[in-house]
Amino acid sequence: MDRLDALKVFCNVVEAGGFSRAADRLGISTSSVTNQVSALETHFRTKLLNRTTRSMSLTAEGRQCYERALLLLGGMSELEESMTQSQMLPAGTLRVDMPSVISRRYIAPALPEFLKAYPDIALRITVGDRMIDMVEEGVDVLIRIGDLPDSNLIAKTVFKTSYMCCASPEFIARRGVPGTPQELADFSCLGFLNPRSRMVRPWQFSKGKESYTHVPKGALAMDHVESLIEAAKAGCGIVQQMSVSLTPPVRNGELVPVLQDWLAPGPDVSVLVQQQHHRAAKIKAFVDFVAGIF
């Protein structure tokens, strides 16, 4: 038995959630997967998996084996990359998950440049906002906005957002601009409707040691950020959203910032990778690419 191969098979069984799915992932027979795991249990003289016809779970020893195997296999992968010149070149399939606003406004428009620079990387991108288990779902790179849970993931902050107020040039020509947040009561303000509470999110402002909260009471409130921004571009009123959402239309001249002296800090945009894989060439290339965009 090749113990490294057996550990790799075992980790795939855990991550795939079953023997047949692991076999499909590895391109080998289910019986081969079963034999490898059984041989590993015989070698360690302990049961690693609790198996029934309908379910599978790790034993305490199996959890310890899995966690240490990840570190061992990750270290072996890094050693192979450092020892083989061909492996130093970014190549292979790279699975990425990111929020829709990041994908649509930042990453997707820049992908031709990345694909041209790294023709041997095959990108597989999923778009969503929920926090996922990277190991369980086979994701190499995760991009998220906001507070991050405590974990063994390595996080790199690539953008610090703020809460911006903007309006269309046509709206400003017709209505002017507020000089202070208090004057927003005299303007049409487009509210963001919290999908769960169905309440309008208050707007936050800060300037030095001063802070101010404004609750939009205009005729329009929506629970979809992109649609709300489109309404602002059409001249419906002033909108407040994170700068990560508003910077592209501001650059295009579709929206104009207002109350720029009152920008409240917003959540960070972060790139997350698994600790044992952060030095892989393909992952480093993509993380550097994302950081360069912002």
mmCIF file of C-alpha atoms in Angstrom:
data_model
loop_
_atom_site.group_PDB
_atom_site.id
_atom_site.type_symbol
_atom_site.label_atom_id
_atom_site.label_comp_id
_atom_site.label_asym_id
_atom_site.label_seq_id
_atom_site.Cartn_x
_atom_site.Cartn_y
_atom_site.Cartn_z
ATOM 1 C CA MET A 1 0.000 0.000 0.000
ATOM 2 C CA ASP A 2 1.245 3.460 -0.912
ATOM 3 C CA ARG A 3 0.297 5.347 2.240
ATOM 4 C CA LEU A 4 0.231 8.794 0.582
ATOM 5 C CA ASP A 5 -2.100 7.511 -2.138
ATOM 6 C CA ALA A 6 -4.283 5.862 0.498
ATOM 7 C CA LEU A 7 -4.449 9.090 2.501
ATOM 8 C CA LYS A 8 -5.406 10.990 -0.646
ATOM 9 C CA VAL A 9 -8.204 8.499 -1.322
ATOM 10 C CA PHE A 10 -9.367 8.721 2.294
ATOM 11 C CA CYS A 11 -9.498 12.540 2.158
ATOM 12 C CA ASN A 12 -11.493 12.404 -1.054
ATOM 13 C CA VAL A 13 -13.989 10.031 0.562
ATOM 14 C CA VAL A 14 -14.461 12.477 3.442
ATOM 15 C CA GLU A 15 -14.790 15.504 1.151
ATOM 16 C CA ALA A 16 -17.066 13.797 -1.363
ATOM 17 C CA GLY A 17 -19.248 12.306 1.361
ATOM 18 C CA GLY A 18 -19.121 8.751 0.062
ATOM 19 C CA PHE A 19 -17.074 6.021 -1.596
ATOM 20 C CA SER A 20 -18.746 6.082 -5.024
ATOM 21 C CA ARG A 21 -18.572 9.874 -5.294
ATOM 22 C CA ALA A 22 -14.899 9.782 -4.323
ATOM 23 C CA ALA A 23 -14.320 7.098 -6.964
ATOM 24 C CA ASP A 24 -15.945 9.331 -9.598
ATOM 25 C CA ARG A 25 -13.820 12.276 -8.488
ATOM 26 C CA LEU A 26 -10.594 10.235 -8.637
ATOM 27 C CA GLY A 27 -11.460 8.262 -11.784
ATOM 28 C CA ILE A 28 -11.026 4.858 -10.143
ATOM 29 C CA SER A 29 -13.388 2.047 -9.155
ATOM 30 C CA THR A 30 -15.448 2.106 -5.977
ATOM 31 C CA SER A 31 -13.911 -1.203 -4.902
ATOM 32 C CA SER A 32 -10.427 0.309 -5.208
ATOM 33 C CA VAL A 33 -11.491 3.212 -2.973
ATOM 34 C CA THR A 34 -12.960 0.795 -0.426
ATOM 35 C CA ASN A 35 -9.800 -1.334 -0.415
ATOM 36 C CA GLN A 36 -7.534 1.697 0.063
ATOM 37 C CA VAL A 37 -9.520 2.940 3.061
ATOM 38 C CA SER A 38 -9.688 -0.561 4.563
ATOM 39 C CA ALA A 39 -5.923 -0.934 4.132
ATOM 40 C CA LEU A 40 -5.411 2.403 5.860
ATOM 41 C CA GLU A 41 -7.585 1.297 8.791
ATOM 42 C CA THR A 42 -5.625 -1.950 9.006
ATOM 43 C CA HIS A 43 -2.335 -0.052 8.964
ATOM 44 C CA PHE A 44 -3.417 2.335 11.732
ATOM 45 C CA ARG A 45 -5.221 -0.475 13.601
ATOM 46 C CA THR A 46 -8.253 1.753 14.149
ATOM 47 C CA LYS A 47 -11.594 2.504 12.566
ATOM 48 C CA LEU A 48 -11.608 5.767 10.617
ATOM 49 C CA LEU A 49 -15.179 5.790 9.303
ATOM 50 C CA ASN A 50 -18.559 4.763 10.651
ATOM 51 C CA ARG A 51 -20.357 3.183 7.691
ATOM 52 C CA THR A 52 -23.934 2.085 7.127
ATOM 53 C CA THR A 53 -25.867 1.486 3.923
ATOM 54 C CA ARG A 54 -27.273 5.012 4.125
ATOM 55 C CA SER A 55 -24.727 7.180 5.898
ATOM 56 C CA MET A 56 -21.061 7.694 6.643
ATOM 57 C CA SER A 57 -19.328 9.683 9.374
ATOM 58 C CA LEU A 58 -15.843 10.153 10.757
ATOM 59 C CA THR A 59 -14.762 8.550 13.988
ATOM 60 C CA ALA A 60 -12.720 10.663 16.399
ATOM 61 C CA GLU A 61 -9.568 8.961 15.069
ATOM 62 C CA GLY A 62 -10.808 9.493 11.522
ATOM 63 C CA ARG A 63 -11.212 13.248 12.121
ATOM 64 C CA GLN A 64 -7.660 13.426 13.498
ATOM 65 C CA CYS A 65 -6.352 11.421 10.538
ATOM 66 C CA TYR A 66 -8.172 13.640 8.042
ATOM 67 C CA GLU A 67 -6.905 16.908 9.515
ATOM 68 C CA ARG A 68 -3.293 15.710 9.666
ATOM 69 C CA ALA A 69 -3.516 14.118 6.215
ATOM 70 C CA LEU A 70 -4.569 17.473 4.742
ATOM 71 C CA LEU A 71 -1.442 19.102 6.127
ATOM 72 C CA LEU A 72 0.745 16.226 4.962
ATOM 73 C CA LEU A 73 -0.700 16.145 1.438
ATOM 74 C CA GLY A 74 -0.581 19.940 1.213
ATOM 75 C CA GLY A 75 3.076 19.898 2.209
ATOM 76 C CA MET A 76 3.806 17.199 -0.362
ATOM 77 C CA SER A 77 2.044 19.238 -3.033
ATOM 78 C CA GLU A 78 4.152 22.288 -2.191
ATOM 79 C CA LEU A 79 7.331 20.167 -2.241
ATOM 80 C CA GLU A 80 6.484 18.802 -5.675
ATOM 81 C CA GLU A 81 5.807 22.314 -6.962
ATOM 82 C CA SER A 82 9.099 23.624 -5.613
ATOM 83 C CA MET A 83 11.093 20.689 -7.015
ATOM 84 C CA THR A 84 9.567 20.501 -10.472
ATOM 85 C CA GLN A 85 9.910 23.528 -12.745
ATOM 86 C CA SER A 86 6.833 22.656 -14.767
ATOM 87 C CA GLN A 87 4.782 22.675 -11.589
ATOM 88 C CA MET A 88 6.018 26.153 -10.791
ATOM 89 C CA LEU A 89 3.911 27.440 -13.658
ATOM 90 C CA PRO A 90 0.265 28.226 -12.783
ATOM 91 C CA ALA A 91 -1.794 25.409 -14.297
ATOM 92 C CA GLY A 92 -4.785 23.177 -13.668
ATOM 93 C CA THR A 93 -8.398 23.668 -12.662
ATOM 94 C CA LEU A 94 -9.093 26.517 -10.228
ATOM 95 C CA ARG A 95 -12.454 26.633 -8.455
ATOM 96 C CA VAL A 96 -13.566 30.061 -7.217
ATOM 97 C CA ASP A 97 -16.707 31.290 -5.430
ATOM 98 C CA MET A 98 -17.602 34.999 -5.159
ATOM 99 C CA PRO A 99 -20.534 37.416 -4.629
ATOM 100 C CA SER A 100 -22.501 38.543 -7.671
ATOM 101 C CA VAL A 101 -21.477 42.207 -7.394
ATOM 102 C CA ILE A 102 -17.788 41.254 -7.341
ATOM 103 C CA SER A 103 -18.205 38.873 -10.256
ATOM 104 C CA ARG A 104 -20.250 41.156 -12.498
ATOM 105 C CA ARG A 105 -18.615 44.516 -11.863
ATOM 106 C CA TYR A 106 -14.972 43.559 -11.257
ATOM 107 C CA ILE A 107 -13.832 40.013 -11.994
ATOM 108 C CA ALA A 108 -15.755 39.079 -15.165
ATOM 109 C CA PRO A 109 -14.737 42.210 -17.125
ATOM 110 C CA ALA A 110 -11.061 41.549 -16.291
ATOM 111 C CA LEU A 111 -11.029 37.809 -17.045
ATOM 112 C CA PRO A 112 -9.736 38.103 -20.635
ATOM 113 C CA GLU A 113 -6.521 39.539 -19.215
ATOM 114 C CA PHE A 114 -6.167 36.695 -16.687
ATOM 115 C CA LEU A 115 -6.947 33.930 -19.178
ATOM 116 C CA LYS A 116 -4.453 35.382 -21.637
ATOM 117 C CA ALA A 117 -1.731 35.558 -18.968
ATOM 118 C CA TYR A 118 -2.433 32.035 -17.670
ATOM 119 C CA PRO A 119 -3.646 29.867 -20.565
ATOM 120 C CA ASP A 120 -3.007 26.645 -18.612
ATOM 121 C CA ILE A 121 -5.505 27.529 -15.860
ATOM 122 C CA ALA A 122 -9.123 26.389 -16.275
ATOM 123 C CA LEU A 123 -11.384 28.616 -14.150
ATOM 124 C CA ARG A 124 -14.572 27.218 -12.654
ATOM 125 C CA ILE A 125 -16.465 30.099 -10.997
ATOM 126 C CA THR A 126 -19.623 29.904 -8.913
ATOM 127 C CA VAL A 127 -21.464 33.032 -7.793
ATOM 128 C CA GLY A 128 -23.158 33.294 -4.393
ATOM 129 C CA ASP A 129 -23.146 35.170 -1.102
ATOM 130 C CA ARG A 130 -23.400 32.412 1.520
ATOM 131 C CA MET A 131 -20.347 31.321 3.516
ATOM 132 C CA ILE A 132 -19.426 27.820 2.353
ATOM 133 C CA ASP A 133 -17.197 24.992 3.512
ATOM 134 C CA MET A 134 -14.315 25.220 1.038
ATOM 135 C CA VAL A 135 -13.116 21.668 1.657
ATOM 136 C CA GLU A 136 -16.570 20.133 1.429
ATOM 137 C CA GLU A 137 -17.465 21.969 -1.791
ATOM 138 C CA GLY A 138 -14.042 21.702 -3.432
ATOM 139 C CA VAL A 139 -13.432 25.475 -3.677
ATOM 140 C CA ASP A 140 -9.859 26.781 -3.956
ATOM 141 C CA VAL A 141 -10.480 30.540 -3.607
ATOM 142 C CA LEU A 142 -13.337 32.323 -1.841
ATOM 143 C CA ILE A 143 -14.106 36.048 -2.169
ATOM 144 C CA ARG A 144 -16.395 37.560 0.444
ATOM 145 C CA ILE A 145 -17.649 40.955 1.668
ATOM 146 C CA GLY A 146 -18.018 41.545 5.407
ATOM 147 C CA ASP A 147 -16.982 39.976 8.691
ATOM 148 C CA LEU A 148 -15.268 36.604 8.414
ATOM 149 C CA PRO A 149 -15.803 33.640 10.734
ATOM 150 C CA ASP A 150 -12.925 32.342 12.816
ATOM 151 C CA SER A 151 -11.304 29.537 10.840
ATOM 152 C CA ASN A 152 -7.990 28.133 9.662
ATOM 153 C CA LEU A 153 -8.408 29.901 6.306
ATOM 154 C CA ILE A 154 -5.892 32.525 5.197
ATOM 155 C CA ALA A 155 -7.616 35.848 4.440
ATOM 156 C CA LYS A 156 -6.215 38.733 2.405
ATOM 157 C CA THR A 157 -8.067 42.076 2.461
ATOM 158 C CA VAL A 158 -8.135 43.533 -1.053
ATOM 159 C CA PHE A 159 -10.567 46.446 -0.669
ATOM 160 C CA LYS A 160 -11.923 48.560 2.195
ATOM 161 C CA THR A 161 -15.402 49.778 1.341
ATOM 162 C CA SER A 162 -17.327 52.833 2.498
ATOM 163 C CA TYR A 163 -21.003 53.763 2.304
ATOM 164 C CA MET A 164 -21.417 56.243 -0.574
ATOM 165 C CA CYS A 165 -24.332 58.405 -1.624
ATOM 166 C CA CYS A 166 -24.833 58.973 -5.356
ATOM 167 C CA ALA A 167 -27.372 60.367 -7.798
ATOM 168 C CA SER A 168 -27.619 60.663 -11.563
ATOM 169 C CA PRO A 169 -26.356 63.812 -13.340
ATOM 170 C CA GLU A 170 -29.944 64.455 -14.522
ATOM 171 C CA PHE A 171 -31.305 64.270 -10.947
ATOM 172 C CA ILE A 172 -28.607 66.643 -9.666
ATOM 173 C CA ALA A 173 -29.270 69.116 -12.490
ATOM 174 C CA ARG A 174 -32.975 69.053 -11.623
ATOM 175 C CA ARG A 175 -32.871 68.957 -7.805
ATOM 176 C CA GLY A 176 -29.380 70.027 -6.743
ATOM 177 C CA VAL A 177 -27.434 68.274 -3.972
ATOM 178 C CA PRO A 178 -27.739 68.166 -0.174
ATOM 179 C CA GLY A 179 -25.034 69.996 1.753
ATOM 180 C CA THR A 180 -25.390 67.850 4.872
ATOM 181 C CA PRO A 181 -27.011 64.509 5.695
ATOM 182 C CA GLN A 182 -29.736 66.385 7.572
ATOM 183 C CA GLU A 183 -30.856 67.967 4.285
ATOM 184 C CA LEU A 184 -31.660 64.543 2.813
ATOM 185 C CA ALA A 185 -35.149 64.916 4.272
ATOM 186 C CA ASP A 186 -35.861 67.328 1.397
ATOM 187 C CA PHE A 187 -34.704 64.873 -1.310
ATOM 188 C CA SER A 188 -36.049 61.691 -2.855
ATOM 189 C CA CYS A 189 -34.004 58.886 -1.265
ATOM 190 C CA LEU A 190 -34.048 55.302 -2.526
ATOM 191 C CA GLY A 191 -34.183 52.849 0.349
ATOM 192 C CA PHE A 192 -32.813 49.327 0.538
ATOM 193 C CA LEU A 193 -35.457 46.936 1.864
ATOM 194 C CA ASN A 194 -34.048 44.254 4.158
ATOM 195 C CA PRO A 195 -35.194 40.938 2.631
ATOM 196 C CA ARG A 196 -35.901 39.387 6.044
ATOM 197 C CA SER A 197 -37.339 42.200 8.138
ATOM 198 C CA ARG A 198 -38.898 44.083 5.175
ATOM 199 C CA MET A 199 -37.691 47.256 6.887
ATOM 200 C CA VAL A 200 -35.728 50.010 5.153
ATOM 201 C CA ARG A 201 -32.032 49.992 6.095
ATOM 202 C CA PRO A 202 -30.946 53.256 7.784
ATOM 203 C CA TRP A 203 -28.201 55.258 6.083
ATOM 204 C CA GLN A 204 -25.015 55.847 8.089
ATOM 205 C CA PHE A 205 -22.766 58.907 7.900
ATOM 206 C CA SER A 206 -19.577 59.916 9.682
ATOM 207 C CA LYS A 207 -17.291 62.928 9.533
ATOM 208 C CA GLY A 208 -14.437 63.072 12.020
ATOM 209 C CA LYS A 209 -16.062 62.482 15.404
ATOM 210 C CA GLU A 210 -19.539 63.273 14.102
ATOM 211 C CA SER A 211 -22.006 60.605 13.043
ATOM 212 C CA TYR A 212 -25.543 60.742 11.712
ATOM 213 C CA THR A 213 -28.242 58.235 10.815
ATOM 214 C CA HIS A 214 -30.906 58.901 8.196
ATOM 215 C CA VAL A 215 -33.883 56.635 7.474
ATOM 216 C CA PRO A 216 -34.982 57.031 3.825
ATOM 217 C CA LYS A 217 -38.697 57.759 3.561
ATOM 218 C CA GLY A 218 -38.974 58.167 -0.205
ATOM 219 C CA ALA A 219 -41.592 56.597 -2.447
ATOM 220 C CA LEU A 220 -39.277 53.785 -3.594
ATOM 221 C CA ALA A 221 -37.562 51.006 -1.628
ATOM 222 C CA MET A 222 -36.273 47.715 -3.073
ATOM 223 C CA ASP A 223 -34.618 44.552 -1.760
ATOM 224 C CA HIS A 224 -32.258 44.197 -4.737
ATOM 225 C CA VAL A 225 -29.117 46.357 -4.747
ATOM 226 C CA GLU A 226 -28.438 46.253 -8.497
ATOM 227 C CA SER A 227 -32.018 47.229 -9.335
ATOM 228 C CA LEU A 228 -31.863 50.067 -6.816
ATOM 229 C CA ILE A 229 -28.700 51.394 -8.454
ATOM 230 C CA GLU A 230 -30.360 51.174 -11.880
ATOM 231 C CA ALA A 231 -33.263 53.254 -10.522
ATOM 232 C CA ALA A 232 -30.775 55.863 -9.276
ATOM 233 C CA LYS A 233 -29.079 55.923 -12.690
ATOM 234 C CA ALA A 234 -32.514 56.556 -14.232
ATOM 235 C CA GLY A 235 -32.955 59.657 -12.051
ATOM 236 C CA CYS A 236 -35.326 58.350 -9.352
ATOM 237 C CA GLY A 237 -33.335 59.826 -6.483
ATOM 238 C CA ILE A 238 -30.285 59.525 -4.233
ATOM 239 C CA VAL A 239 -29.004 56.055 -3.308
ATOM 240 C CA GLN A 240 -26.613 54.921 -0.576
ATOM 241 C CA GLN A 241 -24.745 51.650 -1.041
ATOM 242 C CA MET A 242 -21.258 50.243 -0.527
ATOM 243 C CA SER A 243 -18.562 51.819 -2.657
ATOM 244 C CA VAL A 244 -17.768 48.403 -4.134
ATOM 245 C CA SER A 245 -21.184 48.564 -5.845
ATOM 246 C CA LEU A 246 -21.164 52.259 -6.758
ATOM 247 C CA THR A 247 -17.575 52.853 -7.919
ATOM 248 C CA PRO A 248 -18.051 51.383 -11.456
ATOM 249 C CA PRO A 249 -21.103 53.565 -12.388
ATOM 250 C CA VAL A 250 -19.348 56.589 -10.858
ATOM 251 C CA ARG A 251 -16.300 55.940 -13.054
ATOM 252 C CA ASN A 252 -18.594 55.646 -16.093
ATOM 253 C CA GLY A 253 -20.268 58.975 -15.324
ATOM 254 C CA GLU A 254 -23.654 57.315 -14.790
ATOM 255 C CA LEU A 255 -23.730 58.418 -11.146
ATOM 256 C CA VAL A 256 -22.195 61.346 -9.264
ATOM 257 C CA PRO A 257 -21.110 61.129 -5.595
ATOM 258 C CA VAL A 258 -22.763 63.462 -3.088
ATOM 259 C CA LEU A 259 -21.933 64.147 0.581
ATOM 260 C CA GLN A 260 -18.374 62.908 0.009
ATOM 261 C CA ASP A 261 -17.240 64.417 3.325
ATOM 262 C CA TRP A 262 -19.608 62.075 5.160
ATOM 263 C CA LEU A 263 -18.479 58.605 4.040
ATOM 264 C CA ALA A 264 -19.055 55.975 6.719
ATOM 265 C CA PRO A 265 -16.686 52.963 6.695
ATOM 266 C CA GLY A 266 -18.117 49.734 5.283
ATOM 267 C CA PRO A 267 -17.115 46.056 5.341
ATOM 268 C CA ASP A 268 -13.920 44.719 3.782
ATOM 269 C CA VAL A 269 -13.627 42.658 0.604
ATOM 270 C CA SER A 270 -11.433 39.624 1.371
ATOM 271 C CA VAL A 271 -9.938 36.702 -0.543
ATOM 272 C CA LEU A 272 -9.768 33.434 1.401
ATOM 273 C CA VAL A 273 -7.725 30.296 0.672
ATOM 274 C CA GLN A 274 -7.023 27.108 2.594
ATOM 275 C CA GLN A 275 -3.835 27.268 4.642
ATOM 276 C CA GLN A 276 -2.312 24.152 3.111
ATOM 277 C CA HIS A 277 -2.821 25.407 -0.461
ATOM 278 C CA HIS A 278 -2.017 29.131 -0.260
ATOM 279 C CA ARG A 279 1.399 28.747 -1.934
ATOM 280 C CA ALA A 280 0.113 26.813 -4.946
ATOM 281 C CA ALA A 281 1.091 28.684 -8.113
ATOM 282 C CA LYS A 282 -2.404 28.814 -9.631
ATOM 283 C CA ILE A 283 -3.941 30.119 -6.392
ATOM 284 C CA LYS A 284 -1.248 32.739 -5.867
ATOM 285 C CA ALA A 285 -1.710 33.919 -9.470
ATOM 286 C CA PHE A 286 -5.459 34.400 -9.020
ATOM 287 C CA VAL A 287 -5.175 36.082 -5.606
ATOM 288 C CA ASP A 288 -2.615 38.534 -7.007
ATOM 289 C CA PHE A 289 -4.909 39.127 -9.998
ATOM 290 C CA VAL A 290 -7.862 39.992 -7.729
ATOM 291 C CA ALA A 291 -5.742 42.259 -5.519
ATOM 292 C CA GLY A 292 -4.496 44.045 -8.653
ATOM 293 C CA ILE A 293 -8.072 44.734 -9.819
ATOM 294 C CA PHE A 294 -8.950 46.512 -6.603
#
